[in-house]
């Protein structure tokens, strides 16, 4: 597995695993992220690859879930292009930012990012991304 392993919401929260044995992780982020990590660590120990996937939909739990899947080598994003909506030039990153901030339907993501507001052919992709990120 290539190091570092990173899960981040750019400009907000970032988890970076720099070494596996001994386990070492750099954390930049909000209080909620630190609290979630502390809670999981108290419950499941310090080896993140042994943690169960968080079931919550908060941005911090979604981020921890991404990191755990990456540590287990099970991370495969459903969408592998940079841009999701070609009419409005909305990037995957923007769609996911909206999702992390609480937009859980393609209508909400459309309202926040303008995605799917022209031809609409990107809507199934947006829905796929929502399903992928929010499923447990
Ligand atoms: S590709 Fe998104 S509205 Fe056309
Ligand atoms: Zn945060």
Coordinates of N, CA, C and O and ligand atoms in Angstrom, one line a residue:
X1 N 0.8 -1.2 0.0 CA 0.0 0.0 0.0 C 0.9 1.2 0.0 O 1.8 1.3 0.8
X2 N 0.5 2.2 -0.9 CA 1.4 3.4 -0.9 C 1.0 4.4 0.1 O -0.2 4.7 0.4
X3 N 2.0 4.9 0.8 CA 1.8 5.9 1.8 C 2.2 7.3 1.2 O 3.0 7.3 0.3
X4 N 1.7 8.4 1.7 CA 0.6 8.5 2.7 C -0.7 8.1 2.2 O -1.0 8.2 1.0
X5 N -1.6 7.7 3.1 CA -3.0 7.5 2.7 C -3.8 8.7 3.2 O -3.7 9.0 4.4
X6 N -4.5 9.3 2.3 CA -5.1 10.6 2.7 C -6.6 10.5 2.4 O -7.1 10.0 1.4
X7 N -7.4 11.1 3.4 CA -8.8 11.4 3.2 C -9.0 12.8 3.6 O -8.7 13.2 4.7
X8 N -9.6 13.6 2.7 CA -9.7 15.0 3.0 C -10.8 15.7 2.4 O -11.3 15.3 1.3
X9 N -11.3 16.8 3.0 CA -12.2 17.7 2.4 C -11.4 19.0 2.3 O -11.0 19.6 3.3
X10 N -11.0 19.3 1.1 CA -10.0 20.3 0.9 C -10.3 21.6 1.6 O -11.4 22.1 1.5
X11 N -9.3 22.1 2.4 CA -9.5 23.4 3.1 C -10.3 23.2 4.4 O -10.5 24.2 5.1
X12 N -10.7 22.0 4.7 CA -11.5 21.9 6.0 C -10.8 20.8 6.9 O -10.3 21.1 8.0
X13 N -10.9 19.6 6.5 CA -10.5 18.5 7.3 C -9.6 17.6 6.5 O -9.8 17.3 5.4
X14 N -8.6 17.1 7.2 CA -7.6 16.2 6.5 C -7.0 15.1 7.4 O -6.6 15.4 8.5
X15 N -7.1 13.9 7.0 CA -6.5 12.8 7.7 C -5.4 12.2 6.8 O -5.7 11.9 5.7
X16 N -4.2 12.1 7.4 CA -3.1 11.6 6.6 C -2.3 10.5 7.4 O -1.7 10.8 8.4
X17 N -2.4 9.3 6.9 CA -1.7 8.2 7.5 C -0.3 8.2 6.9 O -0.1 8.0 5.7
X18 N 0.7 8.4 7.8 CA 2.1 8.5 7.3 C 2.9 7.2 7.5 O 3.9 7.0 6.9
X19 N 2.4 6.4 8.4 CA 3.1 5.1 8.7 C 2.1 4.1 9.3 O 1.2 4.5 10.0
X20 N 2.3 2.9 8.9 CA 1.3 1.8 9.4 C 1.8 1.1 10.6 O 1.1 0.9 11.5
X21 N 3.1 0.8 10.6 CA 3.7 0.2 11.8 C 5.0 0.9 12.2 O 6.0 0.7 11.5
X22 N 4.9 1.7 13.3 CA 3.8 2.0 14.1 C 2.8 2.9 13.4 O 3.2 3.7 12.5
X23 N 1.5 2.8 13.8 CA 0.5 3.6 13.1 C 0.7 5.1 13.5 O 0.8 5.4 14.6
X24 N 0.7 5.9 12.4 CA 0.9 7.3 12.7 C 0.1 8.1 11.7 O 0.1 7.9 10.5
X25 N -0.7 9.0 12.3 CA -1.6 9.8 11.5 C -1.6 11.3 11.8 O -1.5 11.6 13.0
X26 N -1.6 12.1 10.8 CA -1.6 13.5 11.0 C -3.1 14.0 10.8 O -3.8 13.6 9.9
X27 N -3.6 14.8 11.7 CA -5.0 15.2 11.7 C -5.0 16.7 11.7 O -4.5 17.4 12.5
X28 N -5.7 17.2 10.6 CA -6.0 18.6 10.6 C -7.5 18.7 10.5 O -8.1 18.0 9.6
X29 N -8.2 19.5 11.3 CA -9.6 19.6 11.2 C -10.4 20.1 12.4 O -9.8 20.7 13.3
X30 N -11.7 20.0 12.3 CA -12.5 20.6 13.3 C -12.6 19.8 14.6 O -12.2 18.6 14.6
X31 N -13.2 20.4 15.6 CA -13.3 19.7 16.9 C -14.1 18.4 16.7 O -13.8 17.4 17.3
X32 N -15.2 18.5 15.9 CA -16.0 17.3 15.7 C -15.2 16.1 15.2 O -15.4 14.9 15.6
X33 N -14.2 16.4 14.3 CA -13.4 15.3 13.7 C -12.6 14.7 14.9 O -12.5 13.5 15.0
X34 N -11.9 15.5 15.7 CA -11.1 15.0 16.8 C -12.0 14.2 17.8 O -11.6 13.2 18.2
X35 N -13.2 14.7 18.0 CA -14.1 14.0 19.0 C -14.5 12.7 18.4 O -14.5 11.7 19.1
X36 N -14.9 12.6 17.1 CA -15.3 11.3 16.5 C -14.1 10.3 16.6 O -14.3 9.2 16.9
X37 N -12.9 10.8 16.3 CA -11.8 9.9 16.3 C -11.5 9.4 17.7 O -11.2 8.2 17.9
X38 N -11.6 10.3 18.7 CA -11.4 9.9 20.0 C -12.4 8.9 20.5 O -12.0 7.9 21.1
X39 N -13.6 9.1 20.1 CA -14.7 8.1 20.5 C -14.4 6.8 19.9 O -14.5 5.7 20.6
X40 N -14.1 6.7 18.6 CA -13.8 5.5 17.9 C -12.6 4.8 18.6 O -12.6 3.6 18.8
X41 N -11.6 5.6 18.8 CA -10.4 5.0 19.4 C -10.6 4.4 20.8 O -10.2 3.3 21.1
X42 N -11.4 5.1 21.6 CA -11.8 4.5 22.9 C -12.5 3.2 22.8 O -12.3 2.3 23.5
X43 N -13.4 3.1 21.7 CA -14.2 1.9 21.6 C -13.5 0.8 20.9 O -13.6 -0.4 21.2
X44 N -12.6 1.1 19.9 CA -12.1 0.1 19.0 C -10.6 0.0 18.9 O -10.1 -0.8 18.2
X45 N -9.9 0.8 19.7 CA -8.4 0.7 19.7 C -7.8 1.6 18.7 O -8.5 2.3 17.9
X46 N -6.5 1.6 18.6 CA -5.8 2.6 17.7 C -5.6 2.1 16.3 O -5.1 2.9 15.5
X47 N -5.8 0.9 16.0 CA -5.6 0.4 14.6 C -6.9 0.7 13.8 O -7.9 -0.1 13.9
X48 N -6.8 1.7 13.0 CA -8.0 2.1 12.2 C -8.5 1.1 11.3 O -9.7 1.0 11.0
X49 N -7.6 0.2 10.8 CA -8.1 -0.8 9.8 C -9.0 -1.8 10.4 O -9.6 -2.6 9.8
X50 N -9.0 -1.8 11.8 CA -9.9 -2.7 12.5 C -11.2 -2.1 12.9 O -12.1 -2.8 13.5
X51 N -11.4 -0.8 12.6 CA -12.6 -0.1 13.0 C -13.7 -0.5 12.1 O -13.5 -0.7 10.9
X52 N -15.0 -0.6 12.7 CA -16.1 -0.8 11.8 C -16.4 0.5 11.0 O -15.9 1.6 11.5
X53 N -17.1 0.5 9.9 CA -17.3 1.7 9.1 C -18.4 2.5 9.9 O -19.4 2.0 10.3
X54 N -18.1 3.8 10.0 CA -19.0 4.7 10.7 C -20.3 4.7 9.9 O -20.3 4.7 8.7
X55 N -21.5 4.8 10.6 CA -22.7 4.7 9.9 C -23.3 6.1 9.8 O -24.3 6.3 9.1
X56 N -22.7 7.1 10.4 CA -23.3 8.5 10.4 C -23.1 9.2 9.0 O -22.3 8.7 8.2
X57 N -23.8 10.3 8.8 CA -23.7 11.0 7.6 C -23.0 12.3 7.7 O -23.0 13.2 6.8
X58 N -22.5 12.6 8.9 CA -21.8 13.8 9.1 C -20.5 13.8 8.3 O -20.0 12.7 7.9
X59 N -20.0 15.0 8.0 CA -18.8 15.0 7.1 C -17.6 14.3 7.8 O -16.8 13.7 7.1
X60 N -17.6 14.3 9.1 CA -16.4 13.7 9.8 C -16.5 12.2 9.7 O -15.5 11.5 9.4
X61 N -17.8 11.7 9.8 CA -17.9 10.2 9.7 C -17.7 9.7 8.3 O -17.1 8.7 8.0
X62 N -18.1 10.5 7.3 CA -17.9 10.2 5.9 C -16.4 10.1 5.6 O -15.9 9.3 4.9
X63 N -15.7 11.1 6.2 CA -14.3 11.1 6.0 C -13.5 9.9 6.7 O -12.6 9.3 6.1
X64 N -13.9 9.6 7.9 CA -13.3 8.5 8.6 C -13.6 7.2 7.8 O -12.8 6.3 7.7
X65 N -14.8 7.1 7.3 CA -15.2 5.9 6.5 C -14.3 5.8 5.3 O -13.8 4.7 5.0
X66 N -14.1 6.9 4.6 CA -13.2 6.8 3.4 C -11.8 6.4 3.8 O -11.2 5.5 3.2
X67 N -11.3 6.9 4.9 CA -9.9 6.5 5.4 C -9.9 5.0 5.7 O -8.9 4.3 5.3
X68 N -10.9 4.5 6.4 CA -10.9 3.1 6.8 C -10.9 2.2 5.6 O -10.1 1.2 5.4
X69 N -11.7 2.6 4.6 CA -11.8 1.8 3.4 C -10.5 1.8 2.6 O -10.0 0.8 2.1
X70 N -9.8 3.0 2.6 CA -8.5 3.1 2.0 C -7.5 2.2 2.7 O -6.7 1.6 2.1
X71 N -7.5 2.2 4.0 CA -6.6 1.4 4.8 C -6.8 -0.1 4.5 O -5.9 -0.9 4.6
X72 N -8.1 -0.5 4.3 CA -8.4 -1.9 4.0 C -8.2 -2.2 2.5 O -8.5 -3.3 2.1
X73 N -7.8 -1.2 1.7 CA -7.6 -1.4 0.3 C -8.9 -1.7 -0.4 O -9.0 -2.5 -1.3
X74 N -10.0 -1.1 0.1 CA -11.3 -1.4 -0.4 C -11.9 -0.1 -1.0 O -13.2 -0.1 -1.2
X75 N -11.1 0.9 -1.2 CA -11.7 2.2 -1.6 C -11.7 2.2 -3.2 O -10.7 2.1 -3.8
X76 N -12.9 2.3 -3.7 CA -13.0 2.4 -5.2 C -14.2 3.3 -5.5 O -15.3 3.0 -5.3
X77 N -13.8 4.6 -5.9 CA -14.9 5.5 -6.1 C -15.7 5.1 -7.3 O -15.2 4.6 -8.3
X78 N -17.0 5.4 -7.2 CA -17.9 5.0 -8.3 C -17.7 6.0 -9.5 O -18.1 5.6 -10.6
X79 N -17.2 7.1 -9.3 CA -17.1 8.1 -10.4 C -15.6 8.5 -10.6 O -15.0 9.0 -9.7
X80 N -15.1 8.3 -11.8 CA -13.6 8.5 -11.9 C -13.2 9.6 -12.9 O -12.2 9.5 -13.5
X81 N -14.1 10.6 -13.0 CA -13.7 11.8 -13.8 C -13.7 13.0 -12.9 O -14.3 13.0 -11.8
X82 N -13.0 14.1 -13.3 CA -13.0 15.2 -12.4 C -14.2 16.1 -12.5 O -14.6 16.7 -11.5
X83 N -14.9 16.1 -13.7 CA -16.1 16.9 -13.8 C -17.3 16.0 -13.9 O -17.3 15.0 -14.6
X84 N -18.3 16.4 -13.1 CA -19.6 15.6 -13.1 C -20.6 16.2 -14.1 O -21.1 15.5 -14.9
X85 N -20.8 17.5 -13.9 CA -21.8 18.2 -14.8 C -21.1 19.0 -15.9 O -20.4 20.0 -15.5
X86 N -21.2 18.6 -17.1 CA -20.4 19.3 -18.2 C -21.1 20.5 -18.6 O -20.5 21.5 -19.1
X87 N -22.4 20.6 -18.5 CA -23.1 21.9 -18.9 C -22.7 23.0 -18.0 O -22.5 24.1 -18.4
X88 N -22.7 22.7 -16.7 CA -22.4 23.8 -15.7 C -20.9 23.7 -15.2 O -20.6 24.4 -14.2
X89 N -20.1 22.9 -15.7 CA -18.8 22.7 -15.3 C -18.6 22.5 -13.7 O -17.9 23.2 -13.1
X90 N -19.4 21.6 -13.2 CA -19.4 21.3 -11.8 C -18.5 20.1 -11.6 O -18.7 19.0 -12.1
X91 N -17.5 20.2 -10.7 CA -16.5 19.2 -10.5 C -17.0 18.1 -9.5 O -17.9 18.4 -8.7
X92 N -16.4 17.0 -9.5 CA -16.7 16.0 -8.5 C -16.4 16.5 -7.1 O -17.2 16.3 -6.2
X93 N -15.4 17.3 -7.0 CA -15.0 17.9 -5.7 C -16.2 18.8 -5.2 O -16.6 18.7 -4.0
X94 N -16.8 19.6 -6.1 CA -17.9 20.5 -5.6 C -19.1 19.7 -5.2 O -19.8 20.0 -4.2
X95 N -19.4 18.6 -6.0 CA -20.5 17.8 -5.7 C -20.3 17.2 -4.3 O -21.2 17.2 -3.4
X96 N -19.1 16.7 -4.1 CA -18.8 16.0 -2.8 C -18.8 17.0 -1.6 O -19.2 16.7 -0.5
X97 N -18.3 18.2 -1.9 CA -18.3 19.2 -0.8 C -19.8 19.5 -0.4 O -20.0 19.6 0.8
X98 N -20.7 19.6 -1.4 CA -22.1 19.8 -1.0 C -22.6 18.7 -0.2 O -23.3 18.8 0.8
X99 N -22.2 17.5 -0.6 CA -22.7 16.3 0.1 C -22.2 16.3 1.5 O -22.9 16.0 2.5
X100 N -20.9 16.6 1.7 CA -20.3 16.6 3.0 C -21.0 17.7 3.9 O -21.1 17.5 5.1
X101 N -21.5 18.7 3.2 CA -22.1 19.8 4.0 C -23.6 19.5 4.3 O -24.3 20.3 4.9
X102 N -24.1 18.4 3.8 CA -25.4 17.9 4.2 C -26.4 17.8 3.0 O -27.6 17.5 3.3
X103 N -26.0 18.1 1.8 CA -26.9 17.9 0.7 C -27.0 16.4 0.4 O -26.0 15.8 0.0
X104 N -28.2 15.8 0.6 CA -28.3 14.4 0.5 C -29.2 13.9 -0.7 O -29.5 12.7 -0.8
X105 N -29.6 14.9 -1.5 CA -30.4 14.5 -2.7 C -29.8 15.2 -3.9 O -29.2 16.2 -3.7
X106 N -30.1 14.7 -5.1 CA -29.6 15.4 -6.3 C -30.3 16.7 -6.4 O -29.6 17.7 -6.9
X107 N -31.5 16.9 -5.9 CA -32.1 18.2 -6.0 C -31.3 19.2 -5.1 O -31.1 20.4 -5.5
X108 N -31.0 18.8 -3.9 CA -30.2 19.7 -3.0 C -28.8 20.0 -3.7 O -28.4 21.2 -3.7
X109 N -28.2 19.0 -4.2 CA -26.9 19.3 -4.8 C -27.0 20.2 -6.0 O -26.2 21.1 -6.2
X110 N -28.1 20.0 -6.7 CA -28.3 20.9 -7.8 C -28.5 22.3 -7.4 O -28.0 23.3 -8.0
X111 N -29.3 22.5 -6.3 CA -29.5 23.8 -5.8 C -28.2 24.5 -5.4 O -28.0 25.7 -5.6
X112 N -27.4 23.7 -4.7 CA -26.1 24.3 -4.2 C -25.0 24.5 -5.2 O -24.1 25.3 -5.0
X113 N -25.0 23.6 -6.2 CA -23.8 23.7 -7.1 C -24.2 24.0 -8.5 O -23.3 24.2 -9.3
X114 N -25.5 24.0 -8.9 CA -26.0 24.2 -10.2 C -25.9 23.0 -11.1 O -26.2 23.0 -12.3
X115 N -25.4 21.9 -10.5 CA -25.3 20.6 -11.3 C -26.7 20.2 -11.7 O -27.7 20.5 -11.1
X116 N -26.8 19.5 -12.8 CA -28.0 18.9 -13.3 C -29.1 20.0 -13.6 O -30.3 19.7 -13.7
X117 N -28.7 21.3 -13.8 CA -29.7 22.3 -14.0 C -29.8 22.7 -15.5 O -30.5 23.6 -15.8
X118 N -29.1 22.0 -16.4 CA -29.4 22.2 -17.8 C -29.9 21.0 -18.5 O -31.1 20.6 -18.3
X119 N -29.1 20.2 -19.2 CA -29.6 19.0 -19.9 C -30.1 17.9 -18.9 O -30.9 17.1 -19.3
X120 N -29.4 17.8 -17.8 CA -29.9 16.8 -16.8 C -29.3 15.5 -16.9 O -29.5 14.6 -16.1
X121 N -28.4 15.3 -17.9 CA -27.9 13.9 -18.1 C -26.9 13.5 -17.0 O -26.6 12.3 -16.8
X122 N -26.4 14.5 -16.2 CA -25.5 14.1 -15.2 C -26.2 13.7 -13.9 O -25.6 13.2 -12.9
X123 N -27.5 13.9 -13.9 CA -28.2 13.6 -12.6 C -28.0 12.1 -12.1 O -27.8 11.9 -10.9
X124 N -28.1 11.1 -13.0 CA -27.8 9.8 -12.5 C -26.4 9.6 -11.9 O -26.2 8.8 -10.9
X125 N -25.5 10.3 -12.4 CA -24.1 10.3 -11.9 C -24.1 10.9 -10.5 O -23.5 10.4 -9.6
X126 N -24.8 12.0 -10.3 CA -24.8 12.7 -9.0 C -25.5 11.7 -8.0 O -25.0 11.5 -6.9
X127 N -26.6 11.0 -8.5 CA -27.3 10.1 -7.6 C -26.4 8.9 -7.2 O -26.4 8.4 -6.1
X128 N -25.6 8.5 -8.2 CA -24.6 7.4 -7.9 C -23.6 7.8 -6.9 O -23.3 7.0 -6.0
X129 N -23.1 9.0 -7.0 CA -22.1 9.5 -6.0 C -22.7 9.6 -4.6 O -22.1 9.2 -3.6
X130 N -24.0 10.1 -4.6 CA -24.7 10.2 -3.3 C -24.8 8.8 -2.6 O -24.5 8.6 -1.5
X131 N -25.3 7.9 -3.4 CA -25.5 6.5 -3.0 C -24.2 5.9 -2.5 O -24.1 5.3 -1.4
X132 N -23.1 6.1 -3.3 CA -21.8 5.6 -2.9 C -21.3 6.2 -1.6 O -20.8 5.4 -0.7
X133 N -21.4 7.5 -1.4 CA -20.9 8.1 -0.2 C -21.7 7.8 1.0 O -21.2 7.7 2.1
X134 N -23.0 7.7 0.9 CA -23.9 7.6 2.0 C -24.3 6.2 2.4 O -24.7 5.9 3.5
X135 N -24.1 5.2 1.5 CA -24.4 3.9 1.9 C -23.5 3.4 3.0 O -22.3 3.8 3.1
X136 N -23.9 2.4 3.8 CA -23.1 1.9 4.8 C -22.5 0.6 4.5 O -23.3 -0.2 3.9
Ligands
LIG1 S1 -24.3 17.6 -17.8 FE1 -25.2 18.4 -16.0 S2 -26.9 19.5 -16.7 FE2 -26.0 18.8 -18.5
LIG2 ZN1 -14.9 19.2 10.0

